[in-house]
Short mmCIF file of C-alpha atoms in Angstrom, two decimals:
data_model
loop_
_atom_site.label_atom_id
_atom_site.label_comp_id
_atom_site.label_asym_id
_atom_site.label_seq_id
_atom_site.Cartn_x
_atom_site.Cartn_y
_atom_site.Cartn_z
CA MET A 88 46.90 -4.06 32.13
CA SER A 89 45.33 -5.70 29.07
CA LEU A 90 42.61 -8.35 29.30
CA ARG A 91 45.19 -10.94 28.24
CA HIS A 92 47.51 -10.08 31.12
CA LYS A 93 44.59 -9.92 33.56
CA ALA A 94 43.69 -13.45 32.46
CA PHE A 95 47.26 -14.60 33.06
CA SER A 96 47.22 -13.04 36.53
CA ALA A 97 44.00 -14.86 37.34
CA ALA A 98 45.45 -18.14 36.08
CA PHE A 99 48.57 -17.69 38.20
CA ARG A 100 46.44 -17.15 41.28
CA VAL A 101 44.35 -20.25 40.56
CA ILE A 102 47.44 -22.41 40.05
CA ALA A 103 48.92 -21.19 43.33
CA ALA A 104 45.64 -21.48 45.27
CA THR A 105 45.04 -25.08 44.14
CA GLY A 106 48.61 -26.16 44.71
CA ALA A 107 48.89 -27.09 41.04
CA ASP A 108 52.34 -25.52 40.96
CA ARG A 109 53.43 -28.45 43.15
CA TRP A 110 51.39 -31.45 42.06
CA GLY A 111 51.79 -30.59 38.37
CA ARG A 112 55.57 -30.49 38.41
CA GLY A 113 56.14 -34.06 37.32
CA LEU A 114 53.92 -33.54 34.32
CA ALA A 115 55.07 -30.16 33.08
CA GLN A 116 58.29 -29.03 34.73
CA GLY A 117 60.95 -30.86 32.73
CA LYS A 118 64.64 -30.64 33.55
CA GLY A 119 64.98 -26.88 33.87
CA ALA A 120 64.07 -23.44 32.59
CA ILE A 121 65.88 -20.47 31.10
CA LEU A 122 64.51 -17.22 32.48
CA MET A 123 64.43 -14.18 30.19
CA LEU A 124 64.84 -10.69 31.60
CA HIS A 125 65.44 -7.26 30.12
CA HIS A 126 65.40 -4.26 32.48
CA VAL A 127 65.92 -4.43 36.24
CA ARG A 128 65.40 -1.04 37.88
CA PRO A 129 63.38 0.72 40.57
CA ALA A 130 59.66 1.01 39.98
CA THR A 131 58.34 4.13 38.28
CA SER A 132 54.92 5.70 38.62
CA GLY A 133 51.98 4.26 36.71
CA GLY A 134 50.36 5.71 33.65
CA PHE A 135 51.49 5.10 30.09
CA ARG A 136 54.16 2.39 30.24
CA PRO A 137 53.69 0.12 27.20
CA ASN A 138 57.12 -1.46 27.62
CA GLY A 139 56.58 -2.03 31.34
CA LEU A 140 56.39 -5.77 30.75
CA LEU A 141 60.15 -5.60 30.04
CA GLU A 142 60.95 -4.24 33.52
CA ILE A 143 61.15 -5.85 36.93
CA THR A 144 62.35 -4.25 40.14
CA PRO A 145 65.52 -5.22 42.01
CA ASP A 146 63.31 -6.20 44.94
CA PHE A 147 61.33 -8.66 42.81
CA LEU A 148 64.54 -10.12 41.39
CA ASP A 149 65.79 -10.57 44.95
CA ARG A 150 62.54 -12.27 46.00
CA ALA A 151 62.52 -14.42 42.86
CA LEU A 152 66.02 -15.74 43.44
CA SER A 153 65.22 -16.43 47.09
CA LEU A 154 62.09 -18.34 46.08
CA ILE A 155 63.96 -20.37 43.45
CA ARG A 156 66.50 -21.47 46.04
CA ALA A 157 63.81 -22.07 48.70
CA GLU A 158 62.03 -24.41 46.29
CA GLY A 159 65.21 -26.49 46.13
CA TYR A 160 66.13 -25.52 42.58
CA ASP A 161 69.65 -24.85 41.33
CA ILE A 162 70.65 -21.60 39.59
CA VAL A 163 73.22 -22.49 36.94
CA SER A 164 75.17 -20.99 34.06
CA LEU A 165 74.14 -21.68 30.48
CA ASP A 166 77.11 -24.01 30.04
CA GLU A 167 75.98 -26.00 33.07
CA ALA A 168 72.41 -26.01 31.77
CA LEU A 169 73.59 -27.58 28.51
CA ALA A 170 75.59 -30.19 30.41
CA ARG A 171 72.54 -31.11 32.47
CA LEU A 172 70.37 -31.34 29.38
CA ALA A 173 72.85 -33.80 27.87
CA ASP A 174 72.93 -35.94 31.03
CA PRO A 175 70.36 -38.76 30.74
CA LYS A 176 70.24 -39.19 34.49
CA PRO A 177 67.55 -37.28 36.40
CA GLY A 178 68.77 -34.36 38.44
CA ARG A 179 67.54 -31.37 40.39
CA PHE A 180 65.47 -28.83 38.51
CA PHE A 181 67.64 -25.92 37.37
CA VAL A 182 67.17 -22.32 36.34
CA ALA A 183 69.47 -20.28 34.09
CA LEU A 184 69.22 -16.47 34.03
CA THR A 185 69.54 -14.48 30.80
CA PHE A 186 69.34 -10.74 30.14
CA ASP A 187 68.74 -9.38 26.64
CA ASP A 188 70.15 -6.31 24.86
CA GLY A 189 72.87 -5.08 27.26
CA TYR A 190 71.17 -2.44 29.39
CA ARG A 191 72.97 -0.25 31.91
CA ASP A 192 70.53 -1.16 34.66
CA ASN A 193 71.62 -4.80 34.43
CA LEU A 194 74.90 -3.69 36.01
CA ASP A 195 73.53 -0.92 38.20
CA HIS A 196 70.60 -2.81 39.71
CA ALA A 197 70.60 -6.48 38.69
CA TRP A 198 74.25 -7.40 39.26
CA PRO A 199 74.32 -6.49 42.99
CA VAL A 200 71.29 -8.73 43.56
CA LEU A 201 72.78 -11.55 41.47
CA ALA A 202 76.08 -11.27 43.35
CA LYS A 203 74.24 -11.39 46.69
CA HIS A 204 72.71 -14.73 45.67
CA GLU A 205 75.88 -15.94 43.94
CA ALA A 206 73.74 -16.48 40.86
CA PRO A 207 75.47 -16.87 37.46
CA TRP A 208 73.90 -14.98 34.57
CA THR A 209 74.23 -14.37 30.85
CA LEU A 210 74.11 -10.97 29.14
CA TYR A 211 73.24 -10.98 25.43
CA VAL A 212 74.85 -8.01 23.67
CA VAL A 213 73.91 -6.17 20.47
CA ARG A 214 76.92 -4.59 18.81
CA GLY A 215 74.86 -1.66 17.51
CA PHE A 216 73.62 -0.83 21.01
CA ALA A 217 77.13 -0.97 22.43
CA GLU A 218 78.40 1.27 19.61
CA ARG A 219 75.29 3.51 19.42
CA THR A 220 74.50 2.61 15.78
CA ALA A 221 71.32 0.51 16.26
CA ARG A 222 67.89 1.66 17.39
CA LEU A 223 65.68 0.84 20.36
CA TRP A 224 62.68 1.34 18.09
CA TRP A 225 60.12 0.06 20.64
CA LEU A 226 61.33 2.71 23.08
CA GLU A 227 61.32 5.38 20.35
CA LEU A 228 57.68 4.48 19.68
CA GLU A 229 56.82 4.77 23.37
CA GLU A 230 58.57 8.12 23.79
CA ALA A 231 57.00 9.56 20.63
CA ILE A 232 53.47 8.56 21.62
CA ARG A 233 54.07 9.90 25.13
CA ALA A 234 55.01 13.28 23.65
CA LEU A 235 52.29 13.62 21.01
CA PRO A 236 48.59 14.45 21.57
CA ARG A 237 47.56 12.64 18.36
CA ILE A 238 49.18 10.04 16.11
CA SER A 239 48.75 10.67 12.37
CA LEU A 240 50.72 8.69 9.78
CA ASP A 241 50.38 7.69 6.14
CA LEU A 242 51.32 4.00 5.93
CA PRO A 243 51.63 1.79 2.85
CA ASP A 244 48.50 -0.11 3.90
CA GLY A 245 46.49 3.02 4.69
CA ARG A 246 46.34 5.96 7.05
CA PHE A 247 46.77 5.56 10.80
CA ASP A 248 45.09 8.20 12.91
CA ALA A 249 44.42 7.92 16.62
CA PRO A 250 43.96 10.28 19.58
CA ALA A 251 46.72 10.20 22.19
CA GLY A 252 45.65 12.73 24.77
CA SER A 253 45.16 10.45 27.77
CA ASP A 254 47.17 7.50 29.03
CA VAL A 255 44.40 5.16 27.94
CA GLU A 256 44.38 6.65 24.44
CA LYS A 257 48.17 6.47 24.25
CA GLN A 258 48.17 2.80 25.25
CA ARG A 259 45.51 2.00 22.67
CA ALA A 260 47.43 3.88 19.96
CA PHE A 261 50.67 2.13 20.90
CA ASP A 262 49.10 -1.34 20.81
CA GLN A 263 47.37 -0.76 17.48
CA LEU A 264 50.37 0.79 15.74
CA TYR A 265 52.93 -1.58 17.24
CA TRP A 266 51.19 -4.74 16.06
CA ARG A 267 50.29 -3.25 12.69
CA LEU A 268 53.95 -2.45 12.07
CA ARG A 269 55.19 -5.78 13.45
CA LYS A 270 53.16 -7.63 10.82
CA GLY A 271 54.91 -5.90 7.94
CA PRO A 272 58.47 -5.46 6.65
CA GLU A 273 60.97 -4.21 9.18
CA ALA A 274 62.07 -1.38 6.89
CA ILE A 275 58.55 0.10 7.04
CA LEU A 276 58.47 -0.30 10.82
CA LEU A 277 61.75 1.56 11.21
CA SER A 278 60.93 4.34 8.77
CA THR A 279 57.48 4.87 10.28
CA ILE A 280 58.84 5.12 13.81
CA SER A 281 61.54 7.49 12.55
CA GLU A 282 58.86 9.74 11.08
CA LEU A 283 56.88 9.66 14.30
CA GLY A 284 60.04 10.32 16.33
CA ASN A 285 60.83 13.33 14.17
CA GLN A 286 57.35 14.70 14.84
CA ALA A 287 57.97 14.33 18.57
CA GLY A 288 61.59 15.50 18.58
CA ILE A 289 62.97 12.15 19.74
CA ASP A 290 66.74 11.53 19.41
CA PRO A 291 67.22 7.78 18.80
CA SER A 292 70.95 7.85 19.56
CA ALA A 293 70.36 9.60 22.87
CA LEU A 294 67.96 6.84 23.92
CA VAL A 295 70.56 4.17 23.19
CA GLU A 296 73.23 6.15 25.04
CA ARG A 297 70.92 6.51 28.02
CA GLU A 298 69.87 2.87 28.18
CA CYS A 299 72.70 0.65 26.91
CA LEU A 300 76.17 -0.32 28.10
CA PRO A 301 79.08 0.90 25.95
CA ALA A 302 81.68 -1.47 24.55
CA GLN A 303 84.28 -0.24 27.06
CA THR A 304 82.13 -1.36 29.98
CA LEU A 305 81.54 -4.72 28.33
CA ARG A 306 85.30 -5.22 28.14
CA SER A 307 85.54 -4.62 31.88
CA LEU A 308 82.64 -6.99 32.52
CA ALA A 309 83.98 -9.85 30.43
CA GLY A 310 85.51 -12.58 32.57
CA ALA A 311 83.90 -11.39 35.80
CA PRO A 312 82.90 -14.26 38.11
CA GLY A 313 79.50 -15.68 37.24
CA VAL A 314 79.07 -13.53 34.12
CA THR A 315 78.70 -14.96 30.61
CA ILE A 316 78.55 -12.68 27.57
CA GLY A 317 76.48 -13.86 24.62
CA ALA A 318 75.77 -12.44 21.16
CA HIS A 319 72.47 -10.84 20.14
CA THR A 320 73.26 -9.81 16.51
CA LEU A 321 74.77 -6.64 15.09
CA SER A 322 71.65 -4.47 14.90
CA HIS A 323 68.76 -6.35 16.58
CA PRO A 324 66.73 -7.21 13.46
CA MET A 325 63.85 -9.64 13.22
CA LEU A 326 66.04 -12.10 11.35
CA ALA A 327 63.35 -14.13 9.63
CA LYS A 328 62.11 -10.99 7.85
CA HIS A 329 65.44 -10.59 6.03
CA PRO A 330 67.27 -12.44 3.25
CA GLU A 331 69.47 -15.33 4.33
CA GLU A 332 72.72 -13.48 3.65
CA VAL A 333 71.63 -10.66 5.96
CA ALA A 334 70.63 -13.07 8.72
CA ARG A 335 73.89 -15.01 8.37
CA ARG A 336 75.98 -11.85 8.68
CA GLU A 337 74.01 -10.58 11.69
CA ILE A 338 74.58 -13.88 13.49
CA MET A 339 78.14 -14.70 12.49
CA ALA A 340 79.61 -11.21 12.53
CA SER A 341 78.16 -10.50 15.98
CA LYS A 342 80.04 -13.51 17.32
CA ALA A 343 83.27 -12.45 15.60
CA TRP A 344 82.97 -8.86 16.85
CA LEU A 345 82.41 -9.88 20.45
CA GLU A 346 85.27 -12.37 20.41
CA GLU A 347 87.61 -9.72 19.01
CA THR A 348 86.34 -7.02 21.37
CA LEU A 349 86.40 -9.11 24.53
CA GLY A 350 89.25 -11.50 23.69
CA MET A 351 87.29 -14.59 24.67
CA PRO A 352 85.12 -17.28 23.03
CA ILE A 353 81.43 -16.46 22.64
CA ARG A 354 79.35 -19.63 22.92
CA HIS A 355 75.76 -18.46 23.28
CA PHE A 356 73.30 -16.51 21.14
CA ALA A 357 69.82 -14.98 21.49
CA TYR A 358 67.49 -14.23 18.57
CA PRO A 359 66.12 -10.66 18.62
CA VAL A 360 62.37 -10.59 19.32
CA GLY A 361 62.69 -14.38 19.12
CA ASP A 362 59.11 -15.36 18.26
CA PRO A 363 58.27 -17.69 15.32
CA GLY A 364 57.93 -14.69 13.01
CA SER A 365 61.47 -13.54 13.86
CA ALA A 366 63.40 -16.82 14.22
CA GLY A 367 62.64 -20.20 12.68
CA PRO A 368 64.39 -23.27 11.26
CA ARG A 369 66.57 -21.20 8.91
CA GLU A 370 67.88 -19.08 11.78
CA PHE A 371 68.35 -22.12 14.00
CA ALA A 372 70.55 -23.68 11.31
CA LEU A 373 72.53 -20.46 10.89
CA ALA A 374 73.24 -20.20 14.63
CA LYS A 375 74.48 -23.78 14.61
CA GLU A 376 76.59 -23.07 11.51
CA ALA A 377 78.13 -20.07 13.27
CA GLY A 378 79.45 -22.37 15.98
CA PHE A 379 77.30 -21.33 18.92
CA ALA A 380 76.78 -23.97 21.58
CA SER A 381 73.24 -22.69 22.21
CA ALA A 382 70.72 -20.19 20.92
CA VAL A 383 67.59 -19.04 22.74
CA THR A 384 64.23 -17.89 21.45
CA THR A 385 61.35 -16.14 23.21
CA ARG A 386 59.04 -19.10 22.60
CA PRO A 387 57.59 -19.90 26.02
CA GLY A 388 58.45 -23.19 27.64
CA HIS A 389 60.63 -25.29 29.92
CA LEU A 390 63.57 -27.49 28.96
CA PHE A 391 63.04 -31.22 28.48
CA ALA A 392 65.49 -34.00 27.61
CA GLU A 393 64.38 -33.67 23.97
CA HIS A 394 65.84 -30.17 23.81
CA ALA A 395 69.32 -31.70 23.86
CA GLN A 396 68.68 -32.31 20.15
CA HIS A 397 67.54 -28.72 19.56
CA LEU A 398 70.12 -26.57 21.33
CA HIS A 399 69.71 -23.73 18.83
CA ALA A 400 65.96 -23.39 19.38
CA LEU A 401 65.71 -23.27 23.16
CA PRO A 402 62.57 -21.80 24.79
CA ARG A 403 62.59 -19.34 27.65
CA VAL A 404 60.35 -18.20 30.49
CA SER A 405 59.82 -14.44 30.62
CA LEU A 406 59.87 -12.68 33.99
CA ASN A 407 57.17 -10.22 32.97
CA GLY A 408 57.09 -6.88 34.70
CA LEU A 409 53.29 -6.95 34.78
CA HIS A 410 53.29 -10.11 36.92
CA GLN A 411 55.76 -9.47 39.74
CA SER A 412 54.32 -11.82 42.35
CA GLU A 413 55.24 -15.04 44.10
CA ALA A 414 52.10 -16.70 42.72
CA ALA A 415 53.10 -15.85 39.14
CA LEU A 416 56.66 -17.08 39.62
CA LYS A 417 55.57 -20.37 41.18
CA ALA A 418 53.14 -20.93 38.33
CA LEU A 419 55.82 -20.21 35.74
CA LEU A 420 58.33 -22.52 37.40
CA SER A 421 55.75 -25.32 37.53
CA GLY A 422 55.68 -25.39 33.73
CA LEU A 423 51.89 -25.78 33.69
CA PRO A 424 51.09 -22.53 31.81
CA PHE A 425 53.42 -23.57 28.99
CA LEU A 426 52.12 -27.11 28.74
CA LEU A 427 48.70 -25.57 28.15
CA TRP A 428 50.03 -22.83 25.83
CA ASN A 429 51.93 -25.37 23.72
CA ARG A 430 48.98 -27.81 23.71
CA GLY A 431 50.98 -30.52 25.38
CA ARG A 432 54.02 -30.24 23.10
CA LYS A 433 57.35 -30.23 24.89
CA VAL A 434 59.42 -29.02 21.92
CA SER A 435 58.43 -26.33 19.40
CA VAL A 436 60.93 -25.75 16.61
CA GLY A 437 58.78 -25.23 13.52
#
């Protein structure tokens, strides 16, 4: 675990130990929160797991939903969340559950837990993952570094060379290369990871086949009780890094494809990656233009009445696989970490 995540863990423990998760609610909690999840599957052994923050266990999901209900909070659909945001009257704090990308384990491991708790949820789908044409590049990077004893690449901004013999060295190489590539054009990121994958013998299509639900399964899922399908672009690009016409097509065509494929309206959208460098005011306007009722980012925060005027720039709370504890969840649901992170701002749309 990085120093940053260790600091978060310590903060969660302090908030829980001081009872700040309770007395701070009126200040920081707002009307509700949208939880962001990716993978839900049984725990694997330790070691090199750079994408482990994207995974929680079915047991933790079960405990989280029990805690949410025990705290007196409502678990609602996205449509109900929007209705409550628009209602000026105070109401019970609510939580909406969202799952990004369309992974197989969402059905295999998350859905039984969600059904047990009668908890509605939204699954954001990438057409290219469902049709095996897009790339899980962050997973390709992980698998390549796992397989290679040393990482050597010629990049446009200079050579990258790092040992990758031990788990510690692999984690360091992943962190350094990941963030170096994230700062640059997406085309360089994709080509670099392709080169590294070729060195390691990684098959990108096989990874997508292994991890993601096919379109046929999505058709069977559509219309199931408590399940909402949302759009997540055609190919999972960092939209803000691309020309406007590319971003518009990724947003609008993903909605049209899902509606044609599933035979139902698609009202909700999630921006890939979703941080300020991947989705900003231009993308918010495009999602609204496309006719979505809501669009979610990965900017951390709770929902306040003011968000009713910014439905295409909604924040979310990540259930991070590195912090699977009751103390962490209570701290997150209090809203206090985000009030501090956002320096007291309730809405961040810039």
